[in-house]
Short mmCIF file of C-alpha atoms and ligand atoms in Angstrom, two decimals:
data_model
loop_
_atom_site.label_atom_id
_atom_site.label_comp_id
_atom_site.label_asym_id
_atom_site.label_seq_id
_atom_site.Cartn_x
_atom_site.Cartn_y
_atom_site.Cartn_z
CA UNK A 17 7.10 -30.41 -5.56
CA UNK A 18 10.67 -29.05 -5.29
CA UNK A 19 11.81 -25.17 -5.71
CA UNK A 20 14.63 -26.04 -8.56
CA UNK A 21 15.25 -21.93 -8.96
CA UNK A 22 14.70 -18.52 -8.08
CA UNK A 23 15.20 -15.75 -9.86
CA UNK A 24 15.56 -12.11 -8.83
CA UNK A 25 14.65 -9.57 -11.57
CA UNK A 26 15.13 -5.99 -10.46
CA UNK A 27 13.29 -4.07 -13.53
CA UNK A 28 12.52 0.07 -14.30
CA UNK A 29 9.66 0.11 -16.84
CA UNK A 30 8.85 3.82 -15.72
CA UNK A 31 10.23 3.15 -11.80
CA UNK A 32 12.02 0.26 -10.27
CA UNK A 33 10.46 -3.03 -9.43
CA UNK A 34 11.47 -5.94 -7.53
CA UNK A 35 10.18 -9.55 -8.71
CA UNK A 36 11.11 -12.55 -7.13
CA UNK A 37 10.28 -15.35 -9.38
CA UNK A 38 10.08 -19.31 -8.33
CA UNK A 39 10.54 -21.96 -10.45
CA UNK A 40 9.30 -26.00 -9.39
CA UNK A 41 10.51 -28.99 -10.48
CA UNK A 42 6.74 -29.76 -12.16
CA UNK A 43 7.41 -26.83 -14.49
CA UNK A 44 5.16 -24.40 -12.27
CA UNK A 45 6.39 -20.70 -11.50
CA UNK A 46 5.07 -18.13 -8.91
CA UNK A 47 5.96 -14.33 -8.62
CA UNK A 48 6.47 -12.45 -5.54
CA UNK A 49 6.74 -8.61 -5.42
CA UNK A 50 9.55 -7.55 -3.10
CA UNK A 51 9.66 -3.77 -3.85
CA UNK A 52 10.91 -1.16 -1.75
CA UNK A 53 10.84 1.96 -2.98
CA UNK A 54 13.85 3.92 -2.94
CA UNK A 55 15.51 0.82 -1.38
CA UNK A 56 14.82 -1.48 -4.37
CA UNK A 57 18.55 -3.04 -3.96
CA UNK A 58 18.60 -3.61 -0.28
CA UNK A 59 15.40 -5.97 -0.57
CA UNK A 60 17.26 -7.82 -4.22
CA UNK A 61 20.56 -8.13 -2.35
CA UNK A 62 18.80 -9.73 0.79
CA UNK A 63 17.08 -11.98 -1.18
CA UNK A 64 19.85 -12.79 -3.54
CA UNK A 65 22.25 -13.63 -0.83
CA UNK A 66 20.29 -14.86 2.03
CA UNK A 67 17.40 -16.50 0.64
CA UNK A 68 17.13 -17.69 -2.58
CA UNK A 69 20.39 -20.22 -1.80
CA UNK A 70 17.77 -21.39 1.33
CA UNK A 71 14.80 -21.96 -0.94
CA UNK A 72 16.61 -24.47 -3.69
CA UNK A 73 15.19 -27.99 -3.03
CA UNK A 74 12.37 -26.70 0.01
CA UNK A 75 9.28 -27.87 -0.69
CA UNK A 76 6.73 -26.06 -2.53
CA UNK A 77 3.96 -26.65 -0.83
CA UNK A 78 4.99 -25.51 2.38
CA UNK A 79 4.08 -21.47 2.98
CA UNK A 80 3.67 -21.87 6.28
CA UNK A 81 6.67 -23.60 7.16
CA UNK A 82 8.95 -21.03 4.70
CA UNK A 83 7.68 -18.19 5.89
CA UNK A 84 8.41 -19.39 9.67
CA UNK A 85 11.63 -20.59 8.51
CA UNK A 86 12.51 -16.99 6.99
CA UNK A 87 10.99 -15.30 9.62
CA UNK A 88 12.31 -16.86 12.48
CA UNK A 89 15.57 -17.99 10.64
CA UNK A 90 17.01 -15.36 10.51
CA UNK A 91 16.89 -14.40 13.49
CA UNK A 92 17.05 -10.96 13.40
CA UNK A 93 13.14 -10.17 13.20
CA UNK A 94 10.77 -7.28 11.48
CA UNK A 95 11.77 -4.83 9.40
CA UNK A 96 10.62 -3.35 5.93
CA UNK A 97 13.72 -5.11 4.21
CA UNK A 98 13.40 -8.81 5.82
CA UNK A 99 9.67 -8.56 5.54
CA UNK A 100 9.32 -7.52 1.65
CA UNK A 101 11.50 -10.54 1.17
CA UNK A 102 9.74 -12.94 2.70
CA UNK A 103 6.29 -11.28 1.37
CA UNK A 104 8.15 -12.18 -2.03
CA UNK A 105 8.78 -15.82 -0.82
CA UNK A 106 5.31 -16.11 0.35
CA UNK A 107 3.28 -14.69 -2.61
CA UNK A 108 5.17 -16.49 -4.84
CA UNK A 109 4.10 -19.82 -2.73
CA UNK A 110 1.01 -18.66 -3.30
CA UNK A 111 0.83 -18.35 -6.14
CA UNK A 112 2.38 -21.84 -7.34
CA UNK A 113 -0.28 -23.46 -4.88
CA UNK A 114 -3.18 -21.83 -6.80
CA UNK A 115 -1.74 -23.22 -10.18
CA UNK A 116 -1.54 -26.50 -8.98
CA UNK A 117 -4.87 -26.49 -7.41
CA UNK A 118 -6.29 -25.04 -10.79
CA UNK A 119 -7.94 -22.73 -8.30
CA UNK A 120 -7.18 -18.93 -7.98
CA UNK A 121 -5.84 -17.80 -4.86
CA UNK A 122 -9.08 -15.99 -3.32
CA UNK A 123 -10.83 -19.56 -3.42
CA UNK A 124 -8.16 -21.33 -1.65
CA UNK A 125 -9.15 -18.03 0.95
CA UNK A 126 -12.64 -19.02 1.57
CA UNK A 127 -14.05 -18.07 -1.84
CA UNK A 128 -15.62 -14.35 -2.81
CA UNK A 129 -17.31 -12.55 0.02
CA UNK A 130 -17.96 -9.97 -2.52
CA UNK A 131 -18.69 -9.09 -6.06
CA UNK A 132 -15.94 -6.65 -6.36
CA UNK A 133 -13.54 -4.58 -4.66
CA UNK A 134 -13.97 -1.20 -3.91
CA UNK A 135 -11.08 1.12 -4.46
CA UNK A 136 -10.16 4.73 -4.37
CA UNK A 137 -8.83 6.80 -6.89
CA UNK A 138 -6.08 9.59 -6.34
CA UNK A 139 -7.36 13.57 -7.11
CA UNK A 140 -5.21 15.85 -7.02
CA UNK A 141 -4.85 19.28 -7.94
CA UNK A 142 -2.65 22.71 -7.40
CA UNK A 143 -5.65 24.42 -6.30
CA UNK A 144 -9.32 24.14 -5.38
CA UNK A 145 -10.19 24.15 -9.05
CA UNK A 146 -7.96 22.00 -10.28
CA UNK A 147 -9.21 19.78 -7.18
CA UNK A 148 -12.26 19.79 -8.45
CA UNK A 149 -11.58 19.17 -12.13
CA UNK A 150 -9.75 15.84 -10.80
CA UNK A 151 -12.50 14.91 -8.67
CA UNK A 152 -15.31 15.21 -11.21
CA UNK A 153 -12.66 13.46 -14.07
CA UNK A 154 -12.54 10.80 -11.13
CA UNK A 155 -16.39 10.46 -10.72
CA UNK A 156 -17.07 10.48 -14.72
CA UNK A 157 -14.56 7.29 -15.23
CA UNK A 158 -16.96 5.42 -12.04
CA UNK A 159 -14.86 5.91 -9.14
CA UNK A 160 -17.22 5.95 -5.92
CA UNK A 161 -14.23 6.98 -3.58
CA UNK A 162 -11.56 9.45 -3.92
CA UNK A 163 -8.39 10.62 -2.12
CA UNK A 164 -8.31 14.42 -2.33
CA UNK A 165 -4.79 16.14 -2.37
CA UNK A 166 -4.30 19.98 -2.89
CA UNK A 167 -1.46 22.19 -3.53
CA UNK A 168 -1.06 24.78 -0.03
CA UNK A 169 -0.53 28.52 -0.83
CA UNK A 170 2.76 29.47 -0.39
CA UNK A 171 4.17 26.05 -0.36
CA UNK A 172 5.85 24.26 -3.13
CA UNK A 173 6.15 20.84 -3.90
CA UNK A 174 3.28 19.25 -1.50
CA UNK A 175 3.20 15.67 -1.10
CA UNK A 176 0.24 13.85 -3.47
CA UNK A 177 0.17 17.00 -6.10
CA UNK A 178 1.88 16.57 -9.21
CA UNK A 179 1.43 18.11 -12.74
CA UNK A 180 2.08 14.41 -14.27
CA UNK A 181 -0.39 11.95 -15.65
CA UNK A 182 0.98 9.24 -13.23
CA UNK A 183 2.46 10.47 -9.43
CA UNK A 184 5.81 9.07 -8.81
CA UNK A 185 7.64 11.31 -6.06
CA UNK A 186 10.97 8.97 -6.52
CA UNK A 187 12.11 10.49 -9.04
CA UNK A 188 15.64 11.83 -8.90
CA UNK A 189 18.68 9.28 -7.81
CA UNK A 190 19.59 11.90 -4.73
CA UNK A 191 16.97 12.97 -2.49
CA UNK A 192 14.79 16.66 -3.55
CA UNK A 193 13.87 18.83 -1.08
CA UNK A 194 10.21 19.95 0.35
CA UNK A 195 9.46 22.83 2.48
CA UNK A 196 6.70 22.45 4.98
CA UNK A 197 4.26 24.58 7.29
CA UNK A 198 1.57 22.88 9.42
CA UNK A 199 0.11 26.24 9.79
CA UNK A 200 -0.29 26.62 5.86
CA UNK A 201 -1.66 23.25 5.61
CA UNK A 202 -3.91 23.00 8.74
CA UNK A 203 -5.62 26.61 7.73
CA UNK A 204 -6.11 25.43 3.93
CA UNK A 205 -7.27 21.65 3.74
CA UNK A 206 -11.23 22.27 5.80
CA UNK A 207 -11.47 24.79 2.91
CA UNK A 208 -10.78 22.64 0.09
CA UNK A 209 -13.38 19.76 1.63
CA UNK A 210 -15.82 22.51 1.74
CA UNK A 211 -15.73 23.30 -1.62
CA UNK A 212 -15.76 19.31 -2.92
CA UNK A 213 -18.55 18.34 -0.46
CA UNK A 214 -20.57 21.56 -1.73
CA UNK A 215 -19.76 20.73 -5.28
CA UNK A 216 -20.53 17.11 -5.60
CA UNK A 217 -22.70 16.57 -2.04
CA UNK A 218 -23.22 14.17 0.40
CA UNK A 219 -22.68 10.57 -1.91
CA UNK A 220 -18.92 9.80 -2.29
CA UNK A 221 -16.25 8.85 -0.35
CA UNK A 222 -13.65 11.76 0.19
CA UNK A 223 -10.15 10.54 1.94
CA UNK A 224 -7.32 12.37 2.55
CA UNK A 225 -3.77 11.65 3.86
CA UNK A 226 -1.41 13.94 6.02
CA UNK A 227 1.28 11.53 5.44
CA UNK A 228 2.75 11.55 8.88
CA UNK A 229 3.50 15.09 9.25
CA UNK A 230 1.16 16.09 11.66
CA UNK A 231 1.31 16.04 16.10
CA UNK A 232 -1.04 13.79 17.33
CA UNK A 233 -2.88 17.17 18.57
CA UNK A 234 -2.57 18.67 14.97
CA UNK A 235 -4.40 15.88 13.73
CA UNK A 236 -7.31 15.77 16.35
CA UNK A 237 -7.64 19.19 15.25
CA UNK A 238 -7.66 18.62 11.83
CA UNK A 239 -10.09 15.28 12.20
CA UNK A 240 -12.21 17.94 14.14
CA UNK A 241 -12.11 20.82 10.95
CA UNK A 242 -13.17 17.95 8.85
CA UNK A 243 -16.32 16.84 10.65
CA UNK A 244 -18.71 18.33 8.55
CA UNK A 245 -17.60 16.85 5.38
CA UNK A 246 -18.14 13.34 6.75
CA UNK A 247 -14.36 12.06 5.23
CA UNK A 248 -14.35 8.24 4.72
CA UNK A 249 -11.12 8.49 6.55
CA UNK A 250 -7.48 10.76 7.14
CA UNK A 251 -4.60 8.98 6.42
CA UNK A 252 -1.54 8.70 8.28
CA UNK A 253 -2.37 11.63 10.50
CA UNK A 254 0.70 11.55 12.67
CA UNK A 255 3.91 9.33 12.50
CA UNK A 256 2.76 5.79 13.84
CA UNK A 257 5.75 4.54 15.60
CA UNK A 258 4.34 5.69 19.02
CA UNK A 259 0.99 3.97 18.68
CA UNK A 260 -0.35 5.20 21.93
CA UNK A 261 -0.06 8.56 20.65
CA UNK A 262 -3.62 7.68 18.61
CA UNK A 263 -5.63 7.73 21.31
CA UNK A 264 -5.33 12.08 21.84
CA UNK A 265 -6.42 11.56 17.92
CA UNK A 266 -9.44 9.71 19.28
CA UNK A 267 -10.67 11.86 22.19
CA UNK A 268 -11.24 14.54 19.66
CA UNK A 269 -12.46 13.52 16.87
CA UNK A 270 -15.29 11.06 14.89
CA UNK A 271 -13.16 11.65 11.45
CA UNK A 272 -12.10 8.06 10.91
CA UNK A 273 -8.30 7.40 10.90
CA UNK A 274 -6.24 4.89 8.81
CA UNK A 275 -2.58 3.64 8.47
CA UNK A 276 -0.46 1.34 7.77
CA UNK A 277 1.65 2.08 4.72
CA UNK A 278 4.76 1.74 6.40
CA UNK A 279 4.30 -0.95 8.71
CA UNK A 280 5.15 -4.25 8.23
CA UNK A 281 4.23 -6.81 10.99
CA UNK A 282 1.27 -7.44 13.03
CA UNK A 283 3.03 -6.02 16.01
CA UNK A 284 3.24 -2.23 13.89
CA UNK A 285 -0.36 -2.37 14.59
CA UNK A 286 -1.96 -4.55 17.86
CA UNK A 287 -2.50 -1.64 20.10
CA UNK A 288 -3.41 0.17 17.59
CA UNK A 289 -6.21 -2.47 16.67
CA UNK A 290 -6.82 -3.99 19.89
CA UNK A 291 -7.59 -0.52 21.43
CA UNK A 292 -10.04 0.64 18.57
CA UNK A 293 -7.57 3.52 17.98
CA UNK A 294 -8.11 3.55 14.03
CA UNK A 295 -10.80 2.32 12.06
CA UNK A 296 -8.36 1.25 8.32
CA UNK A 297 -5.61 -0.73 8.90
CA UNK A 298 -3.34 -0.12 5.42
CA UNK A 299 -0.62 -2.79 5.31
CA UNK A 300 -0.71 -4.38 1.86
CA UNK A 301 1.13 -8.14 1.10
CA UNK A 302 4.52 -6.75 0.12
CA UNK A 303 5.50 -4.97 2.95
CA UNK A 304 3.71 -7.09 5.48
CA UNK A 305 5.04 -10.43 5.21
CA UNK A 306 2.65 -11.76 2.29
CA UNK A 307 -0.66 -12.87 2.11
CA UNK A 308 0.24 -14.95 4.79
CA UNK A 309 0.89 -12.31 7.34
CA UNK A 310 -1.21 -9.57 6.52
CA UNK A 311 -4.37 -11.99 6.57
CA UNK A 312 -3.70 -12.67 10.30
CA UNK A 313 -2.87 -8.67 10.76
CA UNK A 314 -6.48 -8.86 8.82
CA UNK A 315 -8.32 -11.01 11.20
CA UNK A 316 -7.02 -9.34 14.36
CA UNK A 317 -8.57 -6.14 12.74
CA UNK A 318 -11.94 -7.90 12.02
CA UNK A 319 -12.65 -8.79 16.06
CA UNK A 320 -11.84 -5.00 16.40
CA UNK A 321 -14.07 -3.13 14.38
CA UNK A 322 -11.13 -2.42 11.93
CA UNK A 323 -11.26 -2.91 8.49
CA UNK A 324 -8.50 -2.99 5.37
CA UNK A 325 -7.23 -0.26 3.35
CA UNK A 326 -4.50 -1.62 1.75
CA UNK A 327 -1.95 0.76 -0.02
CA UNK A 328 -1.79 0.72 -3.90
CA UNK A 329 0.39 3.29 -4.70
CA UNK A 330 2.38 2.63 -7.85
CA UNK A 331 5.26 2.01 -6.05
CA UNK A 332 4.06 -1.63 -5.52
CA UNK A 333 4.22 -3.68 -8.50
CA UNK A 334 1.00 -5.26 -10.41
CA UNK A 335 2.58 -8.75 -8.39
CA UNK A 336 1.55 -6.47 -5.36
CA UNK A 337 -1.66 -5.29 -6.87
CA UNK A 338 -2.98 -8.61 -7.88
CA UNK A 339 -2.35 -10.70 -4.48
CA UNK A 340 -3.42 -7.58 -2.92
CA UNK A 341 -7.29 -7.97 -4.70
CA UNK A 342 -7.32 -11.79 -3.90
CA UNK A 343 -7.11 -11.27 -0.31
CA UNK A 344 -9.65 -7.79 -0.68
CA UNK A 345 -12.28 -10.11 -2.53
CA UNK A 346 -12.23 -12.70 0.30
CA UNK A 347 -11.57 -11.08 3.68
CA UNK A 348 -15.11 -10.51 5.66
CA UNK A 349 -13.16 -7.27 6.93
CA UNK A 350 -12.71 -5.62 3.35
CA UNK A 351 -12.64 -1.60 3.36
CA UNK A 352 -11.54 0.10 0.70
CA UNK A 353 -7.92 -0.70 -1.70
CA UNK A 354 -5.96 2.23 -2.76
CA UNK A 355 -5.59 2.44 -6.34
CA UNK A 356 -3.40 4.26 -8.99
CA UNK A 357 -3.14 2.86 -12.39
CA UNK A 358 0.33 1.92 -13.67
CA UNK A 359 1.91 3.03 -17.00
CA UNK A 360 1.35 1.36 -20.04
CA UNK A 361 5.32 -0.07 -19.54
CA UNK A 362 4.61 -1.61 -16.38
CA UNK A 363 1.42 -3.11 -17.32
CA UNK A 364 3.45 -5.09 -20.12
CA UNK A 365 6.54 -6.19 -18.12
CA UNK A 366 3.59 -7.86 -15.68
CA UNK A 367 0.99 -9.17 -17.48
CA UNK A 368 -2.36 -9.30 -15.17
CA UNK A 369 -6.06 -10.77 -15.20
CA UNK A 370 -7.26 -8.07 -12.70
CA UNK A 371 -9.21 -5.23 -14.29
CA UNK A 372 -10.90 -2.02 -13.71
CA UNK A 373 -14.79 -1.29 -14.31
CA UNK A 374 -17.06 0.94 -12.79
CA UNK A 375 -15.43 1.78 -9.24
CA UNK A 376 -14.07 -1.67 -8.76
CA UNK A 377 -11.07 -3.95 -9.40
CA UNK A 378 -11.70 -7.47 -9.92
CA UNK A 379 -8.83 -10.21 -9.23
CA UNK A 380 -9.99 -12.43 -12.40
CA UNK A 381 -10.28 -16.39 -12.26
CA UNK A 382 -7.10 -17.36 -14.04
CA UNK A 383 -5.42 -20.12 -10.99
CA UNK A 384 -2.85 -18.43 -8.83
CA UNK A 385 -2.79 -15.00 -8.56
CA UNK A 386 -3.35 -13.84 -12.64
CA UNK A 387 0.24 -11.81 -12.90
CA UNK A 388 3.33 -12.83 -14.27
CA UNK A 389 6.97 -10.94 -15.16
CA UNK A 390 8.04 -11.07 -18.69
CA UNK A 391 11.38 -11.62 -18.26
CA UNK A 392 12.96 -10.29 -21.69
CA UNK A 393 10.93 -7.22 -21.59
CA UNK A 394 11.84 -6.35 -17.94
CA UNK A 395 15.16 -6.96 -19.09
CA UNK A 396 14.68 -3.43 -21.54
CA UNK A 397 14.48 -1.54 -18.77
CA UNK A 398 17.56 -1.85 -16.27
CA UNK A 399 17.66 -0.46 -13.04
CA UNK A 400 17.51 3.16 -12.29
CA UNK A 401 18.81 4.55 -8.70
CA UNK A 402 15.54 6.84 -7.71
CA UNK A 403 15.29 8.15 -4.44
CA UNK A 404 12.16 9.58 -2.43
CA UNK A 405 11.98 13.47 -1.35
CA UNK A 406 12.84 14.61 2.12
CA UNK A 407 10.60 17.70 3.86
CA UNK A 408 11.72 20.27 5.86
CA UNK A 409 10.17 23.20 7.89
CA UNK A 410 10.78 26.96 6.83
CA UNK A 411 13.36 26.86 9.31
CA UNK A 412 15.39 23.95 7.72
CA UNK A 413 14.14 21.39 10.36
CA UNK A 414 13.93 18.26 9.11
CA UNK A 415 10.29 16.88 9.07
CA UNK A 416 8.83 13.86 8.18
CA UNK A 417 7.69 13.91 4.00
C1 GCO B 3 -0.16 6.41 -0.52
C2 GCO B 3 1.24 6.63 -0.10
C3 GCO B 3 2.24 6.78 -1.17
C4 GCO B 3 3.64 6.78 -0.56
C5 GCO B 3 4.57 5.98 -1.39
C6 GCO B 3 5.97 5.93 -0.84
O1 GCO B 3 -1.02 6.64 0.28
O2 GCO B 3 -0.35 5.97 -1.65
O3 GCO B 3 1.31 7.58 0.92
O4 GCO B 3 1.98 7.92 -1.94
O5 GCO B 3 4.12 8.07 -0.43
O6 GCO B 3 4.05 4.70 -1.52
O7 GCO B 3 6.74 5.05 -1.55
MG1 MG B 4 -0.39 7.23 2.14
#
């Protein structure tokens, strides 16, 4: 079965998406999602140039051998832009595979390992009540695990907290700006978990994420303040480039840490998971080199004690969402998966099996993965240059957001 075409569709039903779709000579298609955001156009033009004239006449069947050929083709290895392209390649492969199989992608995985998969649910709020009011809306629609983001007095514009139905920091085509105090934030969070775990007691996950703008002895401090509200995990306490700088984390504290987000090969995260320095790894297909590569970053994890997390922000399309859940539903390993529901828009330019009931997502049993682009409606909604925020200290230092 030969590739005959490949299409790149870059698409803004509400934010930018980027869909790679593949086209076989036996009439069957596969979508990748090969979003970046606020580099949607770097990941398009990569693929556009460099890869799709590659993929005409390869073989279908062979995800193994394309991904090694785009990995180690080009050469120049890693990196969030080479690795959401190939991720695009490989889910795509996937996803033909499935179809031809008749079988959907989780059985070609080893089959379910579970009934459904577990995900999180974003509440956020300006202040403790309005915490609380997203919490409890968060409990009533069957969520057993929520992330819990609060507004910090005297700071504007925190990371996570938004007055709109649907978060979406990338929202302006140049950059907005953030001001920051650890001091603020580190004084106010314990208080806020007080007040949830007092209000809704001991039965529900609670996760939080610092979002990599913490020192690692900030966050063991932190992790420490949090101890008594038993979090399911902190998120991103501390940037992760220097992974040895987890283990101060560790000496301090039982609060479990994940991460992940940002990484996007197995070699983001071996210390990390070979020395037990986290407990949620967080990669997800897109950024991690596809199903393909995030499975074996997936099975390191499982000798280690570590289990998956993967992000599901809405920044990753419903392509993203729905290879995501076949690999959640099969993996021995399985954590938790980060969810935020897309806009109406976005659920019509990808049409999707997976649904929502009760606390869980479940992948469907349509063959492949269950998503697909409509072309002619992505087609409504061109491109739209939005860029993420940046964060600075009261100072003007520049900080991470
Ligand atoms: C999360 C993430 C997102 C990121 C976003 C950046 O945990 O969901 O931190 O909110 O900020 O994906 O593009
Ligand atoms: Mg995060």
């Amino acid at each position: 079965m030969k590739i005959v075409d490949a299409r790149v569709v870059v698409t803004c039903p509400g934010r930018n998406f980027v869909t790679l779709k593949i086209v076989t000579d036996e009439g069957l298609t596969g979508v990748g999602d090969a979003t970046l955001n606020g580099r949607e156009q770097a990941v398009a033009a990569y693929l556009t140039e460099h890869v799709v004239p590659v993929l005409i006449g390869r073989d279908a069947t062979r995800i193994e051998d394309t991904w090694q050929y785009l990995y180690k083709g080009a050469y120049w290895r890693r990196g969030p832009v080479t690795m959401a392209a190939i991720a695009a390649v490989d889910t795509a492969l996937w996803d033909i595979k499935g179809k031809q199989a008749g079988l959907p992608v989780h059985q070609m995985l080893g089959g379910r390992s579970r009934e459904g998969v577990t995900v999180y649910g974003h509440a956020n709020g300006e202040d403790v009540d309005g915490v609380l009011a997203a919490v409890a809306r968060h409990l009533d629609e069957g969520f057993r695990a929520v992330r819990v983001q609060s507004g910090i007095p005297g700071l504007e514009g925190v990371y996570g907290v938004s007055s709109a139905a649907i978060y979406e920091p990338a929202s302006a085509a140049v950059p907005t700006e953030s001001v920051w105090s650890t001091e603020a934030y580190l004084d106010h969070i314990p208080t806020v978990f007080a007040r949830v775990r007092e209000e809704f007691g001991p039965g529900v996950k609670l996760l939080h994420d610092a979002h990599h703008r913490l020192t690692p002895i900030e966050a063991a401090r932190l992790g420490k303040a949090l101890e008594p509200y038993a979090l399911t995990w902190v998120e991103d306490p501390v940037p992760a480039e220097l992974q040895e700088g987890f283990r101060l984390i560790r000496q301090h504290t039982t609060t479990p840490i994940a991460v992940g987000e940002v990484f996007n090969t197995i070699f983001d995260c071996a210390q990390l998971i070979r020395e037990q320095l986290i407990d949620y790894v967080r990669a997800t297909v897109v950024h991690a080199g596809g199903i393909t590569h995030l499975r074996r970053i997936f099975d390191l994890a499982a000798l280690h004690h570590v289990r998956s997390g993967s992000h599901g922000a809405t920044d990753l399309s419903p392509v993203c969402m729905a290879a995501a859940l076949q690999l959640d539903i099969a993996i021995p390993n399985f954590g938790l998966q980060e969810y935020m529901p897309h806009s109406a828009e976005t659920d019509a330019v990808f049409p999707h099996t997976y649904r929502y009931e009760d606390g869980y997502l479940h992948p469907g049993d349509a063959p492949g993965l269950g998503v697909d682009i409509d072309e002619e409606l992505a087609a409504r909604y061109p491109y739209t240059p939005a860029a993420l925020p940046v964060n600075r200290l009261q100072d003007g230092t520049l900080h991470s957001w």
